Amino acid sequence: MNDYLLWHLLYQVPLPSRFIDVLFTVYTAIQLYILGAIYVVKEIHRKFSSSVRKLTPDEPDIPNNLLKYVAIVTGGSRGIGLSVAKDLYRRGCTVIITSSATAEGERRKVADEVRHSVTPTVPGGRVLVWWVDFRQLSTVADFAARFSRTFASLDILVNNAGVMFVEKAYTGDGFEYHYQINYLSHALLTWLLMPVMHRANKVSPARVVNVSSSTHYPRSLFIEDLQSLKTPYSPFHAYAQSKLCQVMFTYFMADWLKKHQGEYRVLVNSLHPGVAKTGLYQHVWWVKIFPRIARLLFRVSSSRSGGGGR
């Protein structure tokens, strides 16, 4: 159910806007926490059920030899992105990790973390950490242009970087944080990299993987007010809305690519990564209070990676 009209009308009544914001935040928080509880139960079942398929380091769904492959992992300096970057590098892939760290020394530490924490099964992989700030669309365009000048093709694009449950803020481009960082900047990056993905000369097409979230289910788009200017702001709604935008973009791209099969050899997918213990949960109150319980219930990387990312 789209409750946009309800909250838009409430914002017009003679009540303090702060009160309406708090009411909306509590309402959407309850929605997301109920959904989260359902997925925690699913995660417990996944962990302890013998009938559920478990992924292994030699997962057959991913080719063991990626020596001539080139991949971009956004937000790959920690969390899920870092784990993905490590696994691709282990298989011989050239991996470009995006980082918002402006200091070159910080970016070098990320590259060293990848190289020193895994033992390559296919030697010859490379790790590069390039700066980009998803709060600035111009840096996304600069990143895509730099990549296109440096590499002839791109095989894998993992759109993983993001923020979750942050306070109301707007980027220099004028967009709400969740909307731009999680969705808009990645949509721009994907379109700009389409030509180099099409040039990936492999048996299978290039892949785009949008790391989304099941949290989009309880909420709907406030299409008339995506920036929360005429309706209350809730970090829970803003995050869920940005994830829904990601999923809708994936469907749109999939349909568009079917119509342009002769022009672009690219597959696009979105996924819910499961309940993974990453730095995104730094704003979730019960995770901060009960970190050991969170570690027991959530998926946790088995490698020596930092806790953060998507």
PDB file of N, CA and C in Angstrom, residues 193-295:
ATOM      1  N   LEU A 193      29.417   2.835 -17.927  1.00  0.00           N
ATOM      2  CA  LEU A 193      30.335   1.719 -18.180  1.00  0.00           C
ATOM      3  C   LEU A 193      29.778   0.694 -19.162  1.00  0.00           C
ATOM      4  N   MET A 194      28.576   0.906 -19.658  1.00  0.00           N
ATOM      5  CA  MET A 194      27.978  -0.042 -20.596  1.00  0.00           C
ATOM      6  C   MET A 194      28.847  -0.317 -21.823  1.00  0.00           C
ATOM      7  N   PRO A 195      29.449   0.696 -22.457  1.00  0.00           N
ATOM      8  CA  PRO A 195      30.293   0.413 -23.640  1.00  0.00           C
ATOM      9  C   PRO A 195      31.473  -0.510 -23.348  1.00  0.00           C
ATOM     10  N   VAL A 196      32.160  -0.312 -22.209  1.00  0.00           N
ATOM     11  CA  VAL A 196      33.309  -1.180 -21.908  1.00  0.00           C
ATOM     12  C   VAL A 196      32.851  -2.559 -21.456  1.00  0.00           C
ATOM     13  N   MET A 197      31.661  -2.658 -20.858  1.00  0.00           N
ATOM     14  CA  MET A 197      31.150  -3.989 -20.509  1.00  0.00           C
ATOM     15  C   MET A 197      30.786  -4.767 -21.768  1.00  0.00           C
ATOM     16  N   HIS A 198      30.275  -4.080 -22.758  1.00  0.00           N
ATOM     17  CA  HIS A 198      29.925  -4.749 -24.012  1.00  0.00           C
ATOM     18  C   HIS A 198      31.176  -5.302 -24.697  1.00  0.00           C
ATOM     19  N   ARG A 199      32.329  -4.671 -24.469  1.00  0.00           N
ATOM     20  CA  ARG A 199      33.565  -5.112 -25.128  1.00  0.00           C
ATOM     21  C   ARG A 199      34.236  -6.272 -24.401  1.00  0.00           C
ATOM     22  N   ALA A 200      33.657  -6.744 -23.311  1.00  0.00           N
ATOM     23  CA  ALA A 200      34.229  -7.896 -22.609  1.00  0.00           C
ATOM     24  C   ALA A 200      34.150  -9.122 -23.511  1.00  0.00           C
ATOM     25  N   ASN A 201      35.279  -9.575 -23.988  1.00  0.00           N
ATOM     26  CA  ASN A 201      35.329 -10.650 -24.995  1.00  0.00           C
ATOM     27  C   ASN A 201      35.461 -12.008 -24.322  1.00  0.00           C
ATOM     28  N   LYS A 202      34.393 -12.429 -23.672  1.00  0.00           N
ATOM     29  CA  LYS A 202      34.368 -13.714 -22.990  1.00  0.00           C
ATOM     30  C   LYS A 202      33.213 -14.542 -23.553  1.00  0.00           C
ATOM     31  N   VAL A 203      33.180 -15.825 -23.168  1.00  0.00           N
ATOM     32  CA  VAL A 203      32.098 -16.710 -23.619  1.00  0.00           C
ATOM     33  C   VAL A 203      30.757 -16.210 -23.083  1.00  0.00           C
ATOM     34  N   SER A 204      30.745 -15.808 -21.801  1.00  0.00           N
ATOM     35  CA  SER A 204      29.511 -15.317 -21.187  1.00  0.00           C
ATOM     36  C   SER A 204      29.518 -13.788 -21.184  1.00  0.00           C
ATOM     37  N   PRO A 205      28.342 -13.173 -21.136  1.00  0.00           N
ATOM     38  CA  PRO A 205      28.262 -11.708 -21.137  1.00  0.00           C
ATOM     39  C   PRO A 205      28.851 -11.101 -19.862  1.00  0.00           C
ATOM     40  N   ALA A 206      29.120  -9.813 -19.902  1.00  0.00           N
ATOM     41  CA  ALA A 206      29.522  -9.094 -18.700  1.00  0.00           C
ATOM     42  C   ALA A 206      28.359  -9.095 -17.705  1.00  0.00           C
ATOM     43  N   ARG A 207      28.678  -8.965 -16.426  1.00  0.00           N
ATOM     44  CA  ARG A 207      27.651  -9.044 -15.381  1.00  0.00           C
ATOM     45  C   ARG A 207      27.604  -7.761 -14.561  1.00  0.00           C
ATOM     46  N   VAL A 208      26.390  -7.321 -14.282  1.00  0.00           N
ATOM     47  CA  VAL A 208      26.152  -6.247 -13.315  1.00  0.00           C
ATOM     48  C   VAL A 208      25.412  -6.864 -12.142  1.00  0.00           C
ATOM     49  N   VAL A 209      25.911  -6.666 -10.932  1.00  0.00           N
ATOM     50  CA  VAL A 209      25.266  -7.183  -9.733  1.00  0.00           C
ATOM     51  C   VAL A 209      24.948  -6.004  -8.823  1.00  0.00           C
ATOM     52  N   ASN A 210      23.663  -5.733  -8.638  1.00  0.00           N
ATOM     53  CA  ASN A 210      23.214  -4.673  -7.743  1.00  0.00           C
ATOM     54  C   ASN A 210      22.900  -5.273  -6.381  1.00  0.00           C
ATOM     55  N   VAL A 211      23.696  -4.916  -5.384  1.00  0.00           N
ATOM     56  CA  VAL A 211      23.484  -5.448  -4.037  1.00  0.00           C
ATOM     57  C   VAL A 211      22.376  -4.639  -3.381  1.00  0.00           C
ATOM     58  N   SER A 212      21.188  -5.206  -3.361  1.00  0.00           N
ATOM     59  CA  SER A 212      20.025  -4.522  -2.824  1.00  0.00           C
ATOM     60  C   SER A 212      19.713  -5.057  -1.429  1.00  0.00           C
ATOM     61  N   SER A 213      18.446  -5.056  -1.050  1.00  0.00           N
ATOM     62  CA  SER A 213      18.066  -5.523   0.282  1.00  0.00           C
ATOM     63  C   SER A 213      16.571  -5.833   0.313  1.00  0.00           C
ATOM     64  N   SER A 214      16.215  -6.814   1.124  1.00  0.00           N
ATOM     65  CA  SER A 214      14.799  -7.161   1.281  1.00  0.00           C
ATOM     66  C   SER A 214      14.023  -6.073   2.018  1.00  0.00           C
ATOM     67  N   THR A 215      14.730  -5.096   2.591  1.00  0.00           N
ATOM     68  CA  THR A 215      14.036  -4.053   3.346  1.00  0.00           C
ATOM     69  C   THR A 215      13.124  -3.193   2.479  1.00  0.00           C
ATOM     70  N   HIS A 216      13.202  -3.350   1.161  1.00  0.00           N
ATOM     71  CA  HIS A 216      12.329  -2.561   0.303  1.00  0.00           C
ATOM     72  C   HIS A 216      10.875  -3.054   0.354  1.00  0.00           C
ATOM     73  N   TYR A 217      10.640  -4.275   0.837  1.00  0.00           N
ATOM     74  CA  TYR A 217       9.298  -4.844   0.792  1.00  0.00           C
ATOM     75  C   TYR A 217       8.235  -4.049   1.552  1.00  0.00           C
ATOM     76  N   PRO A 218       8.488  -3.567   2.775  1.00  0.00           N
ATOM     77  CA  PRO A 218       7.396  -2.905   3.507  1.00  0.00           C
ATOM     78  C   PRO A 218       7.069  -1.504   3.001  1.00  0.00           C
ATOM     79  N   ARG A 219       7.937  -0.911   2.216  1.00  0.00           N
ATOM     80  CA  ARG A 219       7.727   0.479   1.821  1.00  0.00           C
ATOM     81  C   ARG A 219       7.439   0.587   0.326  1.00  0.00           C
ATOM     82  N   SER A 220       6.905   1.736  -0.059  1.00  0.00           N
ATOM     83  CA  SER A 220       6.651   2.029  -1.467  1.00  0.00           C
ATOM     84  C   SER A 220       7.314   3.356  -1.806  1.00  0.00           C
ATOM     85  N   LEU A 221       7.460   3.619  -3.098  1.00  0.00           N
ATOM     86  CA  LEU A 221       8.090   4.862  -3.522  1.00  0.00           C
ATOM     87  C   LEU A 221       7.163   6.047  -3.281  1.00  0.00           C
ATOM     88  N   PHE A 222       7.719   7.104  -2.733  1.00  0.00           N
ATOM     89  CA  PHE A 222       7.027   8.384  -2.694  1.00  0.00           C
ATOM     90  C   PHE A 222       7.455   9.122  -3.961  1.00  0.00           C
ATOM     91  N   ILE A 223       6.937   8.674  -5.088  1.00  0.00           N
ATOM     92  CA  ILE A 223       7.418   9.137  -6.384  1.00  0.00           C
ATOM     93  C   ILE A 223       7.245  10.647  -6.549  1.00  0.00           C
ATOM     94  N   GLU A 224       6.239  11.214  -5.881  1.00  0.00           N
ATOM     95  CA  GLU A 224       6.018  12.660  -5.954  1.00  0.00           C
ATOM     96  C   GLU A 224       6.975  13.432  -5.055  1.00  0.00           C
ATOM     97  N   ASP A 225       7.696  12.724  -4.194  1.00  0.00           N
ATOM     98  CA  ASP A 225       8.571  13.398  -3.229  1.00  0.00           C
ATOM     99  C   ASP A 225       9.717  12.476  -2.817  1.00  0.00           C
ATOM    100  N   LEU A 226      10.550  12.100  -3.762  1.00  0.00           N
ATOM    101  CA  LEU A 226      11.657  11.183  -3.492  1.00  0.00           C
ATOM    102  C   LEU A 226      12.707  11.779  -2.558  1.00  0.00           C
ATOM    103  N   GLN A 227      12.728  13.099  -2.435  1.00  0.00           N
ATOM    104  CA  GLN A 227      13.745  13.765  -1.618  1.00  0.00           C
ATOM    105  C   GLN A 227      13.239  14.173  -0.228  1.00  0.00           C
ATOM    106  N   SER A 228      12.039  13.751   0.138  1.00  0.00           N
ATOM    107  CA  SER A 228      11.465  14.048   1.462  1.00  0.00           C
ATOM    108  C   SER A 228      11.407  15.549   1.742  1.00  0.00           C
ATOM    109  N   LEU A 229      10.885  16.287   0.777  1.00  0.00           N
ATOM    110  CA  LEU A 229      10.721  17.733   0.939  1.00  0.00           C
ATOM    111  C   LEU A 229       9.306  18.114   1.337  1.00  0.00           C
ATOM    112  N   LYS A 230       8.330  17.295   0.929  1.00  0.00           N
ATOM    113  CA  LYS A 230       6.913  17.591   1.213  1.00  0.00           C
ATOM    114  C   LYS A 230       6.288  16.560   2.136  1.00  0.00           C
ATOM    115  N   THR A 231       7.080  15.595   2.586  1.00  0.00           N
ATOM    116  CA  THR A 231       6.613  14.534   3.470  1.00  0.00           C
ATOM    117  C   THR A 231       7.623  14.359   4.604  1.00  0.00           C
ATOM    118  N   PRO A 232       7.238  13.682   5.673  1.00  0.00           N
ATOM    119  CA  PRO A 232       8.181  13.474   6.782  1.00  0.00           C
ATOM    120  C   PRO A 232       9.406  12.688   6.326  1.00  0.00           C
ATOM    121  N   TYR A 233      10.506  12.892   7.043  1.00  0.00           N
ATOM    122  CA  TYR A 233      11.714  12.116   6.757  1.00  0.00           C
ATOM    123  C   TYR A 233      11.866  11.007   7.787  1.00  0.00           C
ATOM    124  N   SER A 234      12.153   9.814   7.289  1.00  0.00           N
ATOM    125  CA  SER A 234      12.503   8.680   8.138  1.00  0.00           C
ATOM    126  C   SER A 234      13.712   7.992   7.514  1.00  0.00           C
ATOM    127  N   PRO A 235      14.777   7.754   8.273  1.00  0.00           N
ATOM    128  CA  PRO A 235      15.924   7.047   7.706  1.00  0.00           C
ATOM    129  C   PRO A 235      15.577   5.638   7.254  1.00  0.00           C
ATOM    130  N   PHE A 236      14.569   5.049   7.870  1.00  0.00           N
ATOM    131  CA  PHE A 236      14.151   3.691   7.505  1.00  0.00           C
ATOM    132  C   PHE A 236      13.429   3.707   6.150  1.00  0.00           C
ATOM    133  N   HIS A 237      12.539   4.671   5.982  1.00  0.00           N
ATOM    134  CA  HIS A 237      11.863   4.795   4.687  1.00  0.00           C
ATOM    135  C   HIS A 237      12.857   5.167   3.595  1.00  0.00           C
ATOM    136  N   ALA A 238      13.760   6.101   3.880  1.00  0.00           N
ATOM    137  CA  ALA A 238      14.721   6.560   2.873  1.00  0.00           C
ATOM    138  C   ALA A 238      15.599   5.412   2.392  1.00  0.00           C
ATOM    139  N   TYR A 239      16.047   4.578   3.331  1.00  0.00           N
ATOM    140  CA  TYR A 239      16.878   3.429   2.946  1.00  0.00           C
ATOM    141  C   TYR A 239      16.071   2.432   2.122  1.00  0.00           C
ATOM    142  N   ALA A 240      14.877   2.081   2.611  1.00  0.00           N
ATOM    143  CA  ALA A 240      14.043   1.110   1.896  1.00  0.00           C
ATOM    144  C   ALA A 240      13.693   1.626   0.505  1.00  0.00           C
ATOM    145  N   GLN A 241      13.394   2.916   0.393  1.00  0.00           N
ATOM    146  CA  GLN A 241      13.058   3.497  -0.897  1.00  0.00           C
ATOM    147  C   GLN A 241      14.236   3.425  -1.871  1.00  0.00           C
ATOM    148  N   SER A 242      15.449   3.677  -1.371  1.00  0.00           N
ATOM    149  CA  SER A 242      16.625   3.616  -2.247  1.00  0.00           C
ATOM    150  C   SER A 242      16.869   2.191  -2.735  1.00  0.00           C
ATOM    151  N   LYS A 243      16.595   1.200  -1.879  1.00  0.00           N
ATOM    152  CA  LYS A 243      16.762  -0.198  -2.281  1.00  0.00           C
ATOM    153  C   LYS A 243      15.697  -0.603  -3.307  1.00  0.00           C
ATOM    154  N   LEU A 244      14.488  -0.077  -3.139  1.00  0.00           N
ATOM    155  CA  LEU A 244      13.436  -0.342  -4.120  1.00  0.00           C
ATOM    156  C   LEU A 244      13.800   0.276  -5.466  1.00  0.00           C
ATOM    157  N   CYS A 245      14.383   1.469  -5.434  1.00  0.00           N
ATOM    158  CA  CYS A 245      14.854   2.094  -6.675  1.00  0.00           C
ATOM    159  C   CYS A 245      15.875   1.203  -7.370  1.00  0.00           C
ATOM    160  N   GLN A 246      16.774   0.619  -6.605  1.00  0.00           N
ATOM    161  CA  GLN A 246      17.775  -0.287  -7.169  1.00  0.00           C
ATOM    162  C   GLN A 246      17.125  -1.467  -7.883  1.00  0.00           C
ATOM    163  N   VAL A 247      16.144  -2.074  -7.209  1.00  0.00           N
ATOM    164  CA  VAL A 247      15.470  -3.239  -7.790  1.00  0.00           C
ATOM    165  C   VAL A 247      14.727  -2.850  -9.064  1.00  0.00           C
ATOM    166  N   MET A 248      14.027  -1.724  -9.020  1.00  0.00           N
ATOM    167  CA  MET A 248      13.287  -1.269 -10.196  1.00  0.00           C
ATOM    168  C   MET A 248      14.247  -0.947 -11.350  1.00  0.00           C
ATOM    169  N   PHE A 249      15.387  -0.365 -11.029  1.00  0.00           N
ATOM    170  CA  PHE A 249      16.396  -0.086 -12.047  1.00  0.00           C
ATOM    171  C   PHE A 249      16.909  -1.379 -12.671  1.00  0.00           C
ATOM    172  N   THR A 250      17.078  -2.407 -11.854  1.00  0.00           N
ATOM    173  CA  THR A 250      17.541  -3.705 -12.360  1.00  0.00           C
ATOM    174  C   THR A 250      16.530  -4.277 -13.363  1.00  0.00           C
ATOM    175  N   TYR A 251      15.249  -4.230 -13.001  1.00  0.00           N
ATOM    176  CA  TYR A 251      14.214  -4.724 -13.912  1.00  0.00           C
ATOM    177  C   TYR A 251      14.176  -3.911 -15.208  1.00  0.00           C
ATOM    178  N   PHE A 252      14.286  -2.591 -15.064  1.00  0.00           N
ATOM    179  CA  PHE A 252      14.280  -1.741 -16.253  1.00  0.00           C
ATOM    180  C   PHE A 252      15.457  -2.076 -17.167  1.00  0.00           C
ATOM    181  N   MET A 253      16.643  -2.210 -16.572  1.00  0.00           N
ATOM    182  CA  MET A 253      17.827  -2.524 -17.373  1.00  0.00           C
ATOM    183  C   MET A 253      17.707  -3.884 -18.042  1.00  0.00           C
ATOM    184  N   ALA A 254      17.177  -4.863 -17.314  1.00  0.00           N
ATOM    185  CA  ALA A 254      17.021  -6.205 -17.883  1.00  0.00           C
ATOM    186  C   ALA A 254      16.119  -6.162 -19.114  1.00  0.00           C
ATOM    187  N   ASP A 255      14.998  -5.434 -19.019  1.00  0.00           N
ATOM    188  CA  ASP A 255      14.093  -5.301 -20.166  1.00  0.00           C
ATOM    189  C   ASP A 255      14.759  -4.532 -21.307  1.00  0.00           C
ATOM    190  N   TRP A 256      15.471  -3.484 -20.956  1.00  0.00           N
ATOM    191  CA  TRP A 256      16.144  -2.670 -21.975  1.00  0.00           C
ATOM    192  C   TRP A 256      17.211  -3.487 -22.705  1.00  0.00           C
ATOM    193  N   LEU A 257      17.945  -4.300 -21.964  1.00  0.00           N
ATOM    194  CA  LEU A 257      19.005  -5.109 -22.577  1.00  0.00           C
ATOM    195  C   LEU A 257      18.434  -6.191 -23.495  1.00  0.00           C
ATOM    196  N   LYS A 258      17.259  -6.721 -23.143  1.00  0.00           N
ATOM    197  CA  LYS A 258      16.621  -7.706 -24.018  1.00  0.00           C
ATOM    198  C   LYS A 258      16.294  -7.095 -25.375  1.00  0.00           C
ATOM    199  N   LYS A 259      15.906  -5.832 -25.355  1.00  0.00           N
ATOM    200  CA  LYS A 259      15.557  -5.137 -26.601  1.00  0.00           C
ATOM    201  C   LYS A 259      16.794  -4.701 -27.391  1.00  0.00           C
ATOM    202  N   HIS A 260      17.974  -4.730 -26.749  1.00  0.00           N
ATOM    203  CA  HIS A 260      19.204  -4.286 -27.400  1.00  0.00           C
ATOM    204  C   HIS A 260      20.274  -5.378 -27.322  1.00  0.00           C
ATOM    205  N   GLN A 261      19.846  -6.633 -27.512  1.00  0.00           N
ATOM    206  CA  GLN A 261      20.777  -7.752 -27.388  1.00  0.00           C
ATOM    207  C   GLN A 261      21.925  -7.672 -28.377  1.00  0.00           C
ATOM    208  N   GLY A 262      21.682  -7.161 -29.560  1.00  0.00           N
ATOM    209  CA  GLY A 262      22.752  -7.065 -30.539  1.00  0.00           C
ATOM    210  C   GLY A 262      23.745  -5.971 -30.255  1.00  0.00           C
ATOM    211  N   GLU A 263      23.343  -5.014 -29.414  1.00  0.00           N
ATOM    212  CA  GLU A 263      24.199  -3.873 -29.115  1.00  0.00           C
ATOM    213  C   GLU A 263      25.014  -4.057 -27.840  1.00  0.00           C
ATOM    214  N   TYR A 264      24.437  -4.749 -26.843  1.00  0.00           N
ATOM    215  CA  TYR A 264      25.110  -4.901 -25.554  1.00  0.00           C
ATOM    216  C   TYR A 264      24.989  -6.342 -25.058  1.00  0.00           C
ATOM    217  N   ARG A 265      26.156  -6.947 -24.748  1.00  0.00           N
ATOM    218  CA  ARG A 265      26.185  -8.295 -24.179  1.00  0.00           C
ATOM    219  C   ARG A 265      26.409  -8.160 -22.663  1.00  0.00           C
ATOM    220  N   VAL A 266      25.344  -7.834 -21.964  1.00  0.00           N
ATOM    221  CA  VAL A 266      25.436  -7.578 -20.523  1.00  0.00           C
ATOM    222  C   VAL A 266      24.244  -8.213 -19.826  1.00  0.00           C
ATOM    223  N   LEU A 267      24.495  -8.860 -18.699  1.00  0.00           N
ATOM    224  CA  LEU A 267      23.431  -9.383 -17.838  1.00  0.00           C
ATOM    225  C   LEU A 267      23.392  -8.551 -16.563  1.00  0.00           C
ATOM    226  N   VAL A 268      22.188  -8.270 -16.081  1.00  0.00           N
ATOM    227  CA  VAL A 268      22.058  -7.469 -14.857  1.00  0.00           C
ATOM    228  C   VAL A 268      21.197  -8.216 -13.851  1.00  0.00           C
ATOM    229  N   ASN A 269      21.630  -8.205 -12.592  1.00  0.00           N
ATOM    230  CA  ASN A 269      20.929  -8.912 -11.520  1.00  0.00           C
ATOM    231  C   ASN A 269      20.921  -8.045 -10.263  1.00  0.00           C
ATOM    232  N   SER A 270      19.943  -8.292  -9.394  1.00  0.00           N
ATOM    233  CA  SER A 270      19.963  -7.693  -8.063  1.00  0.00           C
ATOM    234  C   SER A 270      19.811  -8.813  -7.045  1.00  0.00           C
ATOM    235  N   LEU A 271      20.241  -8.557  -5.823  1.00  0.00           N
ATOM    236  CA  LEU A 271      20.189  -9.615  -4.813  1.00  0.00           C
ATOM    237  C   LEU A 271      20.013  -9.032  -3.419  1.00  0.00           C
ATOM    238  N   HIS A 272      19.469  -9.856  -2.552  1.00  0.00           N
ATOM    239  CA  HIS A 272      19.466  -9.598  -1.114  1.00  0.00           C
ATOM    240  C   HIS A 272      20.568 -10.474  -0.531  1.00  0.00           C
ATOM    241  N   PRO A 273      21.599  -9.891   0.088  1.00  0.00           N
ATOM    242  CA  PRO A 273      22.767 -10.682   0.492  1.00  0.00           C
ATOM    243  C   PRO A 273      22.574 -11.503   1.757  1.00  0.00           C
ATOM    244  N   GLY A 274      21.369 -11.530   2.292  1.00  0.00           N
ATOM    245  CA  GLY A 274      21.184 -12.209   3.566  1.00  0.00           C
ATOM    246  C   GLY A 274      21.451 -11.229   4.698  1.00  0.00           C
ATOM    247  N   VAL A 275      21.291 -11.695   5.915  1.00  0.00           N
ATOM    248  CA  VAL A 275      21.520 -10.827   7.070  1.00  0.00           C
ATOM    249  C   VAL A 275      23.002 -10.900   7.401  1.00  0.00           C
ATOM    250  N   ALA A 276      23.766  -9.969   6.845  1.00  0.00           N
ATOM    251  CA  ALA A 276      25.219  -9.994   6.974  1.00  0.00           C
ATOM    252  C   ALA A 276      25.678  -8.941   7.976  1.00  0.00           C
ATOM    253  N   LYS A 277      26.595  -9.318   8.859  1.00  0.00           N
ATOM    254  CA  LYS A 277      27.117  -8.406   9.884  1.00  0.00           C
ATOM    255  C   LYS A 277      28.157  -7.494   9.251  1.00  0.00           C
ATOM    256  N   THR A 278      27.727  -6.295   8.866  1.00  0.00           N
ATOM    257  CA  THR A 278      28.630  -5.316   8.283  1.00  0.00           C
ATOM    258  C   THR A 278      28.487  -3.993   9.021  1.00  0.00           C
ATOM    259  N   GLY A 279      29.342  -3.045   8.654  1.00  0.00           N
ATOM    260  CA  GLY A 279      29.337  -1.739   9.296  1.00  0.00           C
ATOM    261  C   GLY A 279      28.056  -0.963   9.081  1.00  0.00           C
ATOM    262  N   LEU A 280      27.237  -1.369   8.114  1.00  0.00           N
ATOM    263  CA  LEU A 280      25.960  -0.681   7.910  1.00  0.00           C
ATOM    264  C   LEU A 280      25.069  -0.771   9.148  1.00  0.00           C
ATOM    265  N   TYR A 281      25.294  -1.790   9.966  1.00  0.00           N
ATOM    266  CA  TYR A 281      24.445  -1.975  11.126  1.00  0.00           C
ATOM    267  C   TYR A 281      24.890  -1.146  12.328  1.00  0.00           C
ATOM    268  N   GLN A 282      25.819  -0.209  12.110  1.00  0.00           N
ATOM    269  CA  GLN A 282      26.272   0.642  13.208  1.00  0.00           C
ATOM    270  C   GLN A 282      25.151   1.538  13.734  1.00  0.00           C
ATOM    271  N   HIS A 283      24.093   1.744  12.931  1.00  0.00           N
ATOM    272  CA  HIS A 283      22.981   2.584  13.357  1.00  0.00           C
ATOM    273  C   HIS A 283      21.800   1.768  13.886  1.00  0.00           C
ATOM    274  N   VAL A 284      21.959   0.458  14.007  1.00  0.00           N
ATOM    275  CA  VAL A 284      20.882  -0.394  14.522  1.00  0.00           C
ATOM    276  C   VAL A 284      21.121  -0.600  16.016  1.00  0.00           C
ATOM    277  N   TRP A 285      20.164  -0.163  16.831  1.00  0.00           N
ATOM    278  CA  TRP A 285      20.397  -0.068  18.281  1.00  0.00           C
ATOM    279  C   TRP A 285      20.716  -1.406  18.931  1.00  0.00           C
ATOM    280  N   TRP A 286      19.968  -2.467  18.558  1.00  0.00           N
ATOM    281  CA  TRP A 286      20.176  -3.726  19.266  1.00  0.00           C
ATOM    282  C   TRP A 286      21.473  -4.404  18.867  1.00  0.00           C
ATOM    283  N   VAL A 287      21.980  -4.120  17.671  1.00  0.00           N
ATOM    284  CA  VAL A 287      23.273  -4.664  17.255  1.00  0.00           C
ATOM    285  C   VAL A 287      24.381  -4.036  18.086  1.00  0.00           C
ATOM    286  N   LYS A 288      24.243  -2.739  18.390  1.00  0.00           N
ATOM    287  CA  LYS A 288      25.249  -2.053  19.211  1.00  0.00           C
ATOM    288  C   LYS A 288      25.231  -2.562  20.653  1.00  0.00           C
ATOM    289  N   ILE A 289      24.040  -2.898  21.144  1.00  0.00           N
ATOM    290  CA  ILE A 289      23.917  -3.348  22.535  1.00  0.00           C
ATOM    291  C   ILE A 289      24.291  -4.819  22.687  1.00  0.00           C
ATOM    292  N   PHE A 290      23.923  -5.637  21.682  1.00  0.00           N
ATOM    293  CA  PHE A 290      24.169  -7.087  21.765  1.00  0.00           C
ATOM    294  C   PHE A 290      25.011  -7.564  20.571  1.00  0.00           C
ATOM    295  N   PRO A 291      26.274  -7.157  20.461  1.00  0.00           N
ATOM    296  CA  PRO A 291      27.088  -7.524  19.294  1.00  0.00           C
ATOM    297  C   PRO A 291      27.330  -9.031  19.168  1.00  0.00           C
ATOM    298  N   ARG A 292      27.403  -9.740  20.293  1.00  0.00           N
ATOM    299  CA  ARG A 292      27.653 -11.183  20.224  1.00  0.00           C
ATOM    300  C   ARG A 292      26.440 -11.922  19.656  1.00  0.00           C
ATOM    301  N   ILE A 293      25.256 -11.467  20.036  1.00  0.00           N
ATOM    302  CA  ILE A 293      24.046 -12.084  19.484  1.00  0.00           C
ATOM    303  C   ILE A 293      23.970 -11.820  17.982  1.00  0.00           C
ATOM    304  N   ALA A 294      24.314 -10.592  17.577  1.00  0.00           N
ATOM    305  CA  ALA A 294      24.307 -10.253  16.150  1.00  0.00           C
ATOM    306  C   ALA A 294      25.285 -11.124  15.384  1.00  0.00           C
ATOM    307  N   ARG A 295      26.455 -11.358  15.970  1.00  0.00           N
ATOM    308  CA  ARG A 295      27.454 -12.188  15.296  1.00  0.00           C
ATOM    309  C   ARG A 295      26.959 -13.630  15.140  1.00  0.00           C
TER     310      ARG A 295
END
